[in-house]
Each structure stands twice: as C-alpha cells, then as structure tokens.
C-alpha cells in the first residue's frame, strides 16, 4: 500500500469508490453523534471532484502490465483499492482538513494516522473542526499532535471544536 496525493484524473476515475467510502465513514460518525446532519453524507460525485480539493489517499496499487508504461508511477490504472483518504482545502489560515475517511473494512489499522502523517509532511499548518460529541475523531487528531484551539456553538445547539497542528519551526 501507498499513501500519496491523488491527481485530479485519479480522483475522477475513483470518484464512485471515494464517495462510497465517504458515505460509509460518515454513517458511522452519524451513529456516534446521534444525528445525520453531516453534509458529507449527502455529497455527490460532482462535489468530491470539485476543484480546490486535495486528496491524499491510502491505496493498494497493482500494475497492469498492459496499461502501465515503463517508469510510469501513479497511473490511474494502477490503483486497485482505496483504503482511505484525507481531503484538504487551502485556506488563508493553512490547510483545512475537510474530512478524513477510512473504509470501515480498514478501521483500526492505522490508515487515518498514516494519512494525517502524510498531510503533515506538506509542512503547512493544518486545522480541522469536529464535534465535541465525536470522541474517536478527537482522539485521532490528538494522537496526530493536533491541539484544541477553540469551541464554537452552532445553531443546532451542538458544539464544534477547532483543532490545529503546526509544523515545527525550523
């Protein structure tokens, strides 16, 4: 398996699979939160292939000799399975982690940690917002070195917490 940033062509080619994983991951989060008011549950292929999103994915790659040229790496024909992804969007404050999704078949195998680690290697400030009612998500971000920044109460009465990770000065 490989953790790497997908090209726009790869995201488009694997959009159905990415959307399936996203919906499955957020259904689990909806159960934890006790509600389904999570916008990512209702996205479409067009939403996840929108410009401005950077997809870092954990993929199992198998080269098909008939479709891969010598020296070719990262061809859309080499991805056999996507195990999970972290999706980033550039904001003024740094890279916003819009979502971390892991196929439920690969939960508790370090996939999310590997994805966040790859995002951290980009060397930019990362920030994320999650519900305070999401202990698994909070634990994942804390384990990856994210620190609590602030709480925000939203109109539904839920409290969201912003977490941030800062690259080491150097």
mmCIF file of N, CA, C and O in Angstrom, residues 69-106:
data_model
loop_
_atom_site.group_PDB
_atom_site.id
_atom_site.type_symbol
_atom_site.label_atom_id
_atom_site.label_comp_id
_atom_site.label_asym_id
_atom_site.label_seq_id
_atom_site.Cartn_x
_atom_site.Cartn_y
_atom_site.Cartn_z
ATOM 1 N N UNK A 69 3.089 2.183 -18.631
ATOM 2 C CA UNK A 69 4.341 2.342 -19.388
ATOM 3 C C UNK A 69 5.522 2.190 -18.445
ATOM 4 O O UNK A 69 5.434 2.483 -17.250
ATOM 5 N N UNK A 70 6.649 1.789 -18.954
ATOM 6 C CA UNK A 70 7.860 1.665 -18.154
ATOM 7 C C UNK A 70 8.169 3.010 -17.505
ATOM 8 O O UNK A 70 8.146 4.039 -18.156
ATOM 9 N N UNK A 71 8.434 2.993 -16.201
ATOM 10 C CA UNK A 71 8.764 4.208 -15.478
ATOM 11 C C UNK A 71 7.554 5.033 -15.061
ATOM 12 O O UNK A 71 7.684 6.043 -14.394
ATOM 13 N N UNK A 72 6.359 4.617 -15.426
ATOM 14 C CA UNK A 72 5.149 5.344 -15.084
ATOM 15 C C UNK A 72 4.802 5.066 -13.622
ATOM 16 O O UNK A 72 4.813 3.925 -13.182
ATOM 17 N N UNK A 73 4.539 6.116 -12.848
ATOM 18 C CA UNK A 73 4.121 5.931 -11.464
ATOM 19 C C UNK A 73 2.832 6.692 -11.246
ATOM 20 O O UNK A 73 2.609 7.749 -11.808
ATOM 21 N N UNK A 74 1.973 6.162 -10.427
ATOM 22 C CA UNK A 74 0.746 6.844 -10.080
ATOM 23 C C UNK A 74 -0.295 6.875 -11.178
ATOM 24 O O UNK A 74 -1.197 7.684 -11.159
ATOM 25 N N UNK A 75 -0.215 6.013 -12.145
ATOM 26 C CA UNK A 75 -1.210 5.968 -13.208
ATOM 27 C C UNK A 75 -2.550 5.526 -12.624
ATOM 28 O O UNK A 75 -2.595 4.682 -11.731
ATOM 29 N N UNK A 76 -3.646 6.084 -13.141
ATOM 30 C CA UNK A 76 -4.949 5.701 -12.612
ATOM 31 C C UNK A 76 -5.228 4.219 -12.801
ATOM 32 O O UNK A 76 -6.043 3.653 -12.107
ATOM 33 N N UNK A 77 -4.529 3.575 -13.724
ATOM 34 C CA UNK A 77 -4.726 2.152 -13.952
ATOM 35 C C UNK A 77 -4.037 1.293 -12.901
ATOM 36 O O UNK A 77 -4.189 0.085 -12.905
ATOM 37 N N UNK A 78 -3.248 1.901 -11.993
ATOM 38 C CA UNK A 78 -2.530 1.100 -11.010
ATOM 39 C C UNK A 78 -3.252 1.010 -9.670
ATOM 40 O O UNK A 78 -2.868 0.233 -8.832
ATOM 41 N N UNK A 79 -4.274 1.805 -9.438
ATOM 42 C CA UNK A 79 -4.969 1.781 -8.151
ATOM 43 C C UNK A 79 -5.985 0.642 -8.153
ATOM 44 O O UNK A 79 -6.925 0.639 -8.927
ATOM 45 N N UNK A 80 -5.754 -0.309 -7.267
ATOM 46 C CA UNK A 80 -6.664 -1.449 -7.158
ATOM 47 C C UNK A 80 -7.711 -1.218 -6.077
ATOM 48 O O UNK A 80 -8.842 -1.661 -6.214
ATOM 49 N N UNK A 81 -7.327 -0.513 -5.000
ATOM 50 C CA UNK A 81 -8.234 -0.306 -3.878
ATOM 51 C C UNK A 81 -7.835 0.961 -3.140
ATOM 52 O O UNK A 81 -6.662 1.216 -2.929
ATOM 53 N N UNK A 82 -8.828 1.732 -2.738
ATOM 54 C CA UNK A 82 -8.598 2.886 -1.875
ATOM 55 C C UNK A 82 -9.047 2.476 -0.474
ATOM 56 O O UNK A 82 -10.180 2.052 -0.278
ATOM 57 N N UNK A 83 -8.124 2.583 0.497
ATOM 58 C CA UNK A 83 -8.462 2.213 1.877
ATOM 59 C C UNK A 83 -8.976 3.406 2.679
ATOM 60 O O UNK A 83 -9.719 3.239 3.621
ATOM 61 N N UNK A 84 -8.558 4.609 2.277
ATOM 62 C CA UNK A 84 -8.991 5.805 2.989
ATOM 63 C C UNK A 84 -8.376 7.031 2.359
ATOM 64 O O UNK A 84 -7.520 6.932 1.475
ATOM 65 N N UNK A 85 -8.822 8.195 2.832
ATOM 66 C CA UNK A 85 -8.297 9.447 2.294
ATOM 67 C C UNK A 85 -8.462 10.567 3.304
ATOM 68 O O UNK A 85 -9.354 10.538 4.151
ATOM 69 N N UNK A 86 -7.579 11.544 3.211
ATOM 70 C CA UNK A 86 -7.743 12.812 3.900
ATOM 71 C C UNK A 86 -7.897 13.840 2.792
ATOM 72 O O UNK A 86 -7.206 13.777 1.774
ATOM 73 N N UNK A 87 -8.848 14.740 2.968
ATOM 74 C CA UNK A 87 -9.146 15.733 1.944
ATOM 75 C C UNK A 87 -8.827 17.109 2.513
ATOM 76 O O UNK A 87 -9.273 17.455 3.618
ATOM 77 N N UNK A 88 -8.055 17.863 1.753
ATOM 78 C CA UNK A 88 -7.572 19.165 2.197
ATOM 79 C C UNK A 88 -8.064 20.262 1.275
ATOM 80 O O UNK A 88 -8.207 20.052 0.071
ATOM 81 N N UNK A 89 -8.286 21.439 1.850
ATOM 82 C CA UNK A 89 -8.635 22.628 1.076
ATOM 83 C C UNK A 89 -7.773 23.778 1.587
ATOM 84 O O UNK A 89 -7.651 23.957 2.806
ATOM 85 N N UNK A 90 -7.170 24.524 0.680
ATOM 86 C CA UNK A 90 -6.324 25.646 1.074
ATOM 87 C C UNK A 90 -7.191 26.778 1.615
ATOM 88 O O UNK A 90 -8.188 27.151 0.996
ATOM 89 N N UNK A 91 -6.821 27.271 2.762
ATOM 90 C CA UNK A 91 -7.474 28.433 3.366
ATOM 91 C C UNK A 91 -6.371 29.403 3.773
ATOM 92 O O UNK A 91 -5.202 29.034 3.849
ATOM 93 N N UNK A 92 -6.755 30.613 4.087
ATOM 94 C CA UNK A 92 -5.764 31.612 4.480
ATOM 95 C C UNK A 92 -4.979 31.158 5.712
ATOM 96 O O UNK A 92 -3.786 31.399 5.807
ATOM 97 N N UNK A 93 -5.651 30.473 6.630
ATOM 98 C CA UNK A 93 -5.018 30.035 7.871
ATOM 99 C C UNK A 93 -4.180 28.765 7.707
ATOM 100 O O UNK A 93 -3.552 28.315 8.652
ATOM 101 N N UNK A 94 -4.171 28.158 6.533
ATOM 102 C CA UNK A 94 -3.430 26.926 6.302
ATOM 103 C C UNK A 94 -4.275 25.941 5.521
ATOM 104 O O UNK A 94 -5.184 26.324 4.788
ATOM 105 N N UNK A 95 -3.977 24.680 5.686
ATOM 106 C CA UNK A 95 -4.745 23.635 5.008
ATOM 107 C C UNK A 95 -5.849 23.143 5.940
ATOM 108 O O UNK A 95 -5.583 22.694 7.050
ATOM 109 N N UNK A 96 -7.081 23.246 5.468
ATOM 110 C CA UNK A 96 -8.231 22.789 6.237
ATOM 111 C C UNK A 96 -8.481 21.328 5.904
ATOM 112 O O UNK A 96 -8.634 20.966 4.733
ATOM 113 N N UNK A 97 -8.487 20.482 6.924
ATOM 114 C CA UNK A 97 -8.804 19.072 6.752
ATOM 115 C C UNK A 97 -10.328 18.992 6.667
ATOM 116 O O UNK A 97 -11.016 19.078 7.682
ATOM 117 N N UNK A 98 -10.846 18.871 5.456
ATOM 118 C CA UNK A 98 -12.296 18.865 5.295
ATOM 119 C C UNK A 98 -12.899 17.545 5.742
ATOM 120 O O UNK A 98 -14.033 17.510 6.210
ATOM 121 N N UNK A 99 -12.143 16.456 5.575
ATOM 122 C CA UNK A 99 -12.631 15.156 6.004
ATOM 123 C C UNK A 99 -11.498 14.145 6.031
ATOM 124 O O UNK A 99 -10.551 14.244 5.261
ATOM 125 N N UNK A 100 -11.636 13.201 6.926
ATOM 126 C CA UNK A 100 -10.781 12.011 6.974
ATOM 127 C C UNK A 100 -11.745 10.848 6.849
ATOM 128 O O UNK A 100 -12.663 10.704 7.653
ATOM 129 N N UNK A 101 -11.555 10.045 5.812
ATOM 130 C CA UNK A 101 -12.465 8.922 5.581
ATOM 131 C C UNK A 101 -11.647 7.635 5.477
ATOM 132 O O UNK A 101 -10.597 7.613 4.847
ATOM 133 N N UNK A 102 -12.130 6.609 6.128
ATOM 134 C CA UNK A 102 -11.484 5.300 6.063
ATOM 135 C C UNK A 102 -12.567 4.270 5.819
ATOM 136 O O UNK A 102 -13.616 4.282 6.485
ATOM 137 N N UNK A 103 -12.333 3.402 4.853
ATOM 138 C CA UNK A 103 -13.257 2.317 4.584
ATOM 139 C C UNK A 103 -13.432 1.517 5.878
ATOM 140 O O UNK A 103 -12.443 1.125 6.509
ATOM 141 N N UNK A 104 -14.669 1.295 6.327
ATOM 142 C CA UNK A 104 -14.879 0.552 7.572
ATOM 143 C C UNK A 104 -14.148 -0.795 7.627
ATOM 144 O O UNK A 104 -13.776 -1.247 8.709
ATOM 145 N N UNK A 105 -13.901 -1.419 6.497
ATOM 146 C CA UNK A 105 -13.157 -2.688 6.479
ATOM 147 C C UNK A 105 -11.704 -2.495 6.923
ATOM 148 O O UNK A 105 -11.028 -3.470 7.246
ATOM 149 N N UNK A 106 -11.246 -1.244 6.956
ATOM 150 C CA UNK A 106 -9.849 -0.964 7.319
ATOM 151 C C UNK A 106 -9.724 -0.108 8.573
ATOM 152 O O UNK A 106 -8.655 0.450 8.840
#
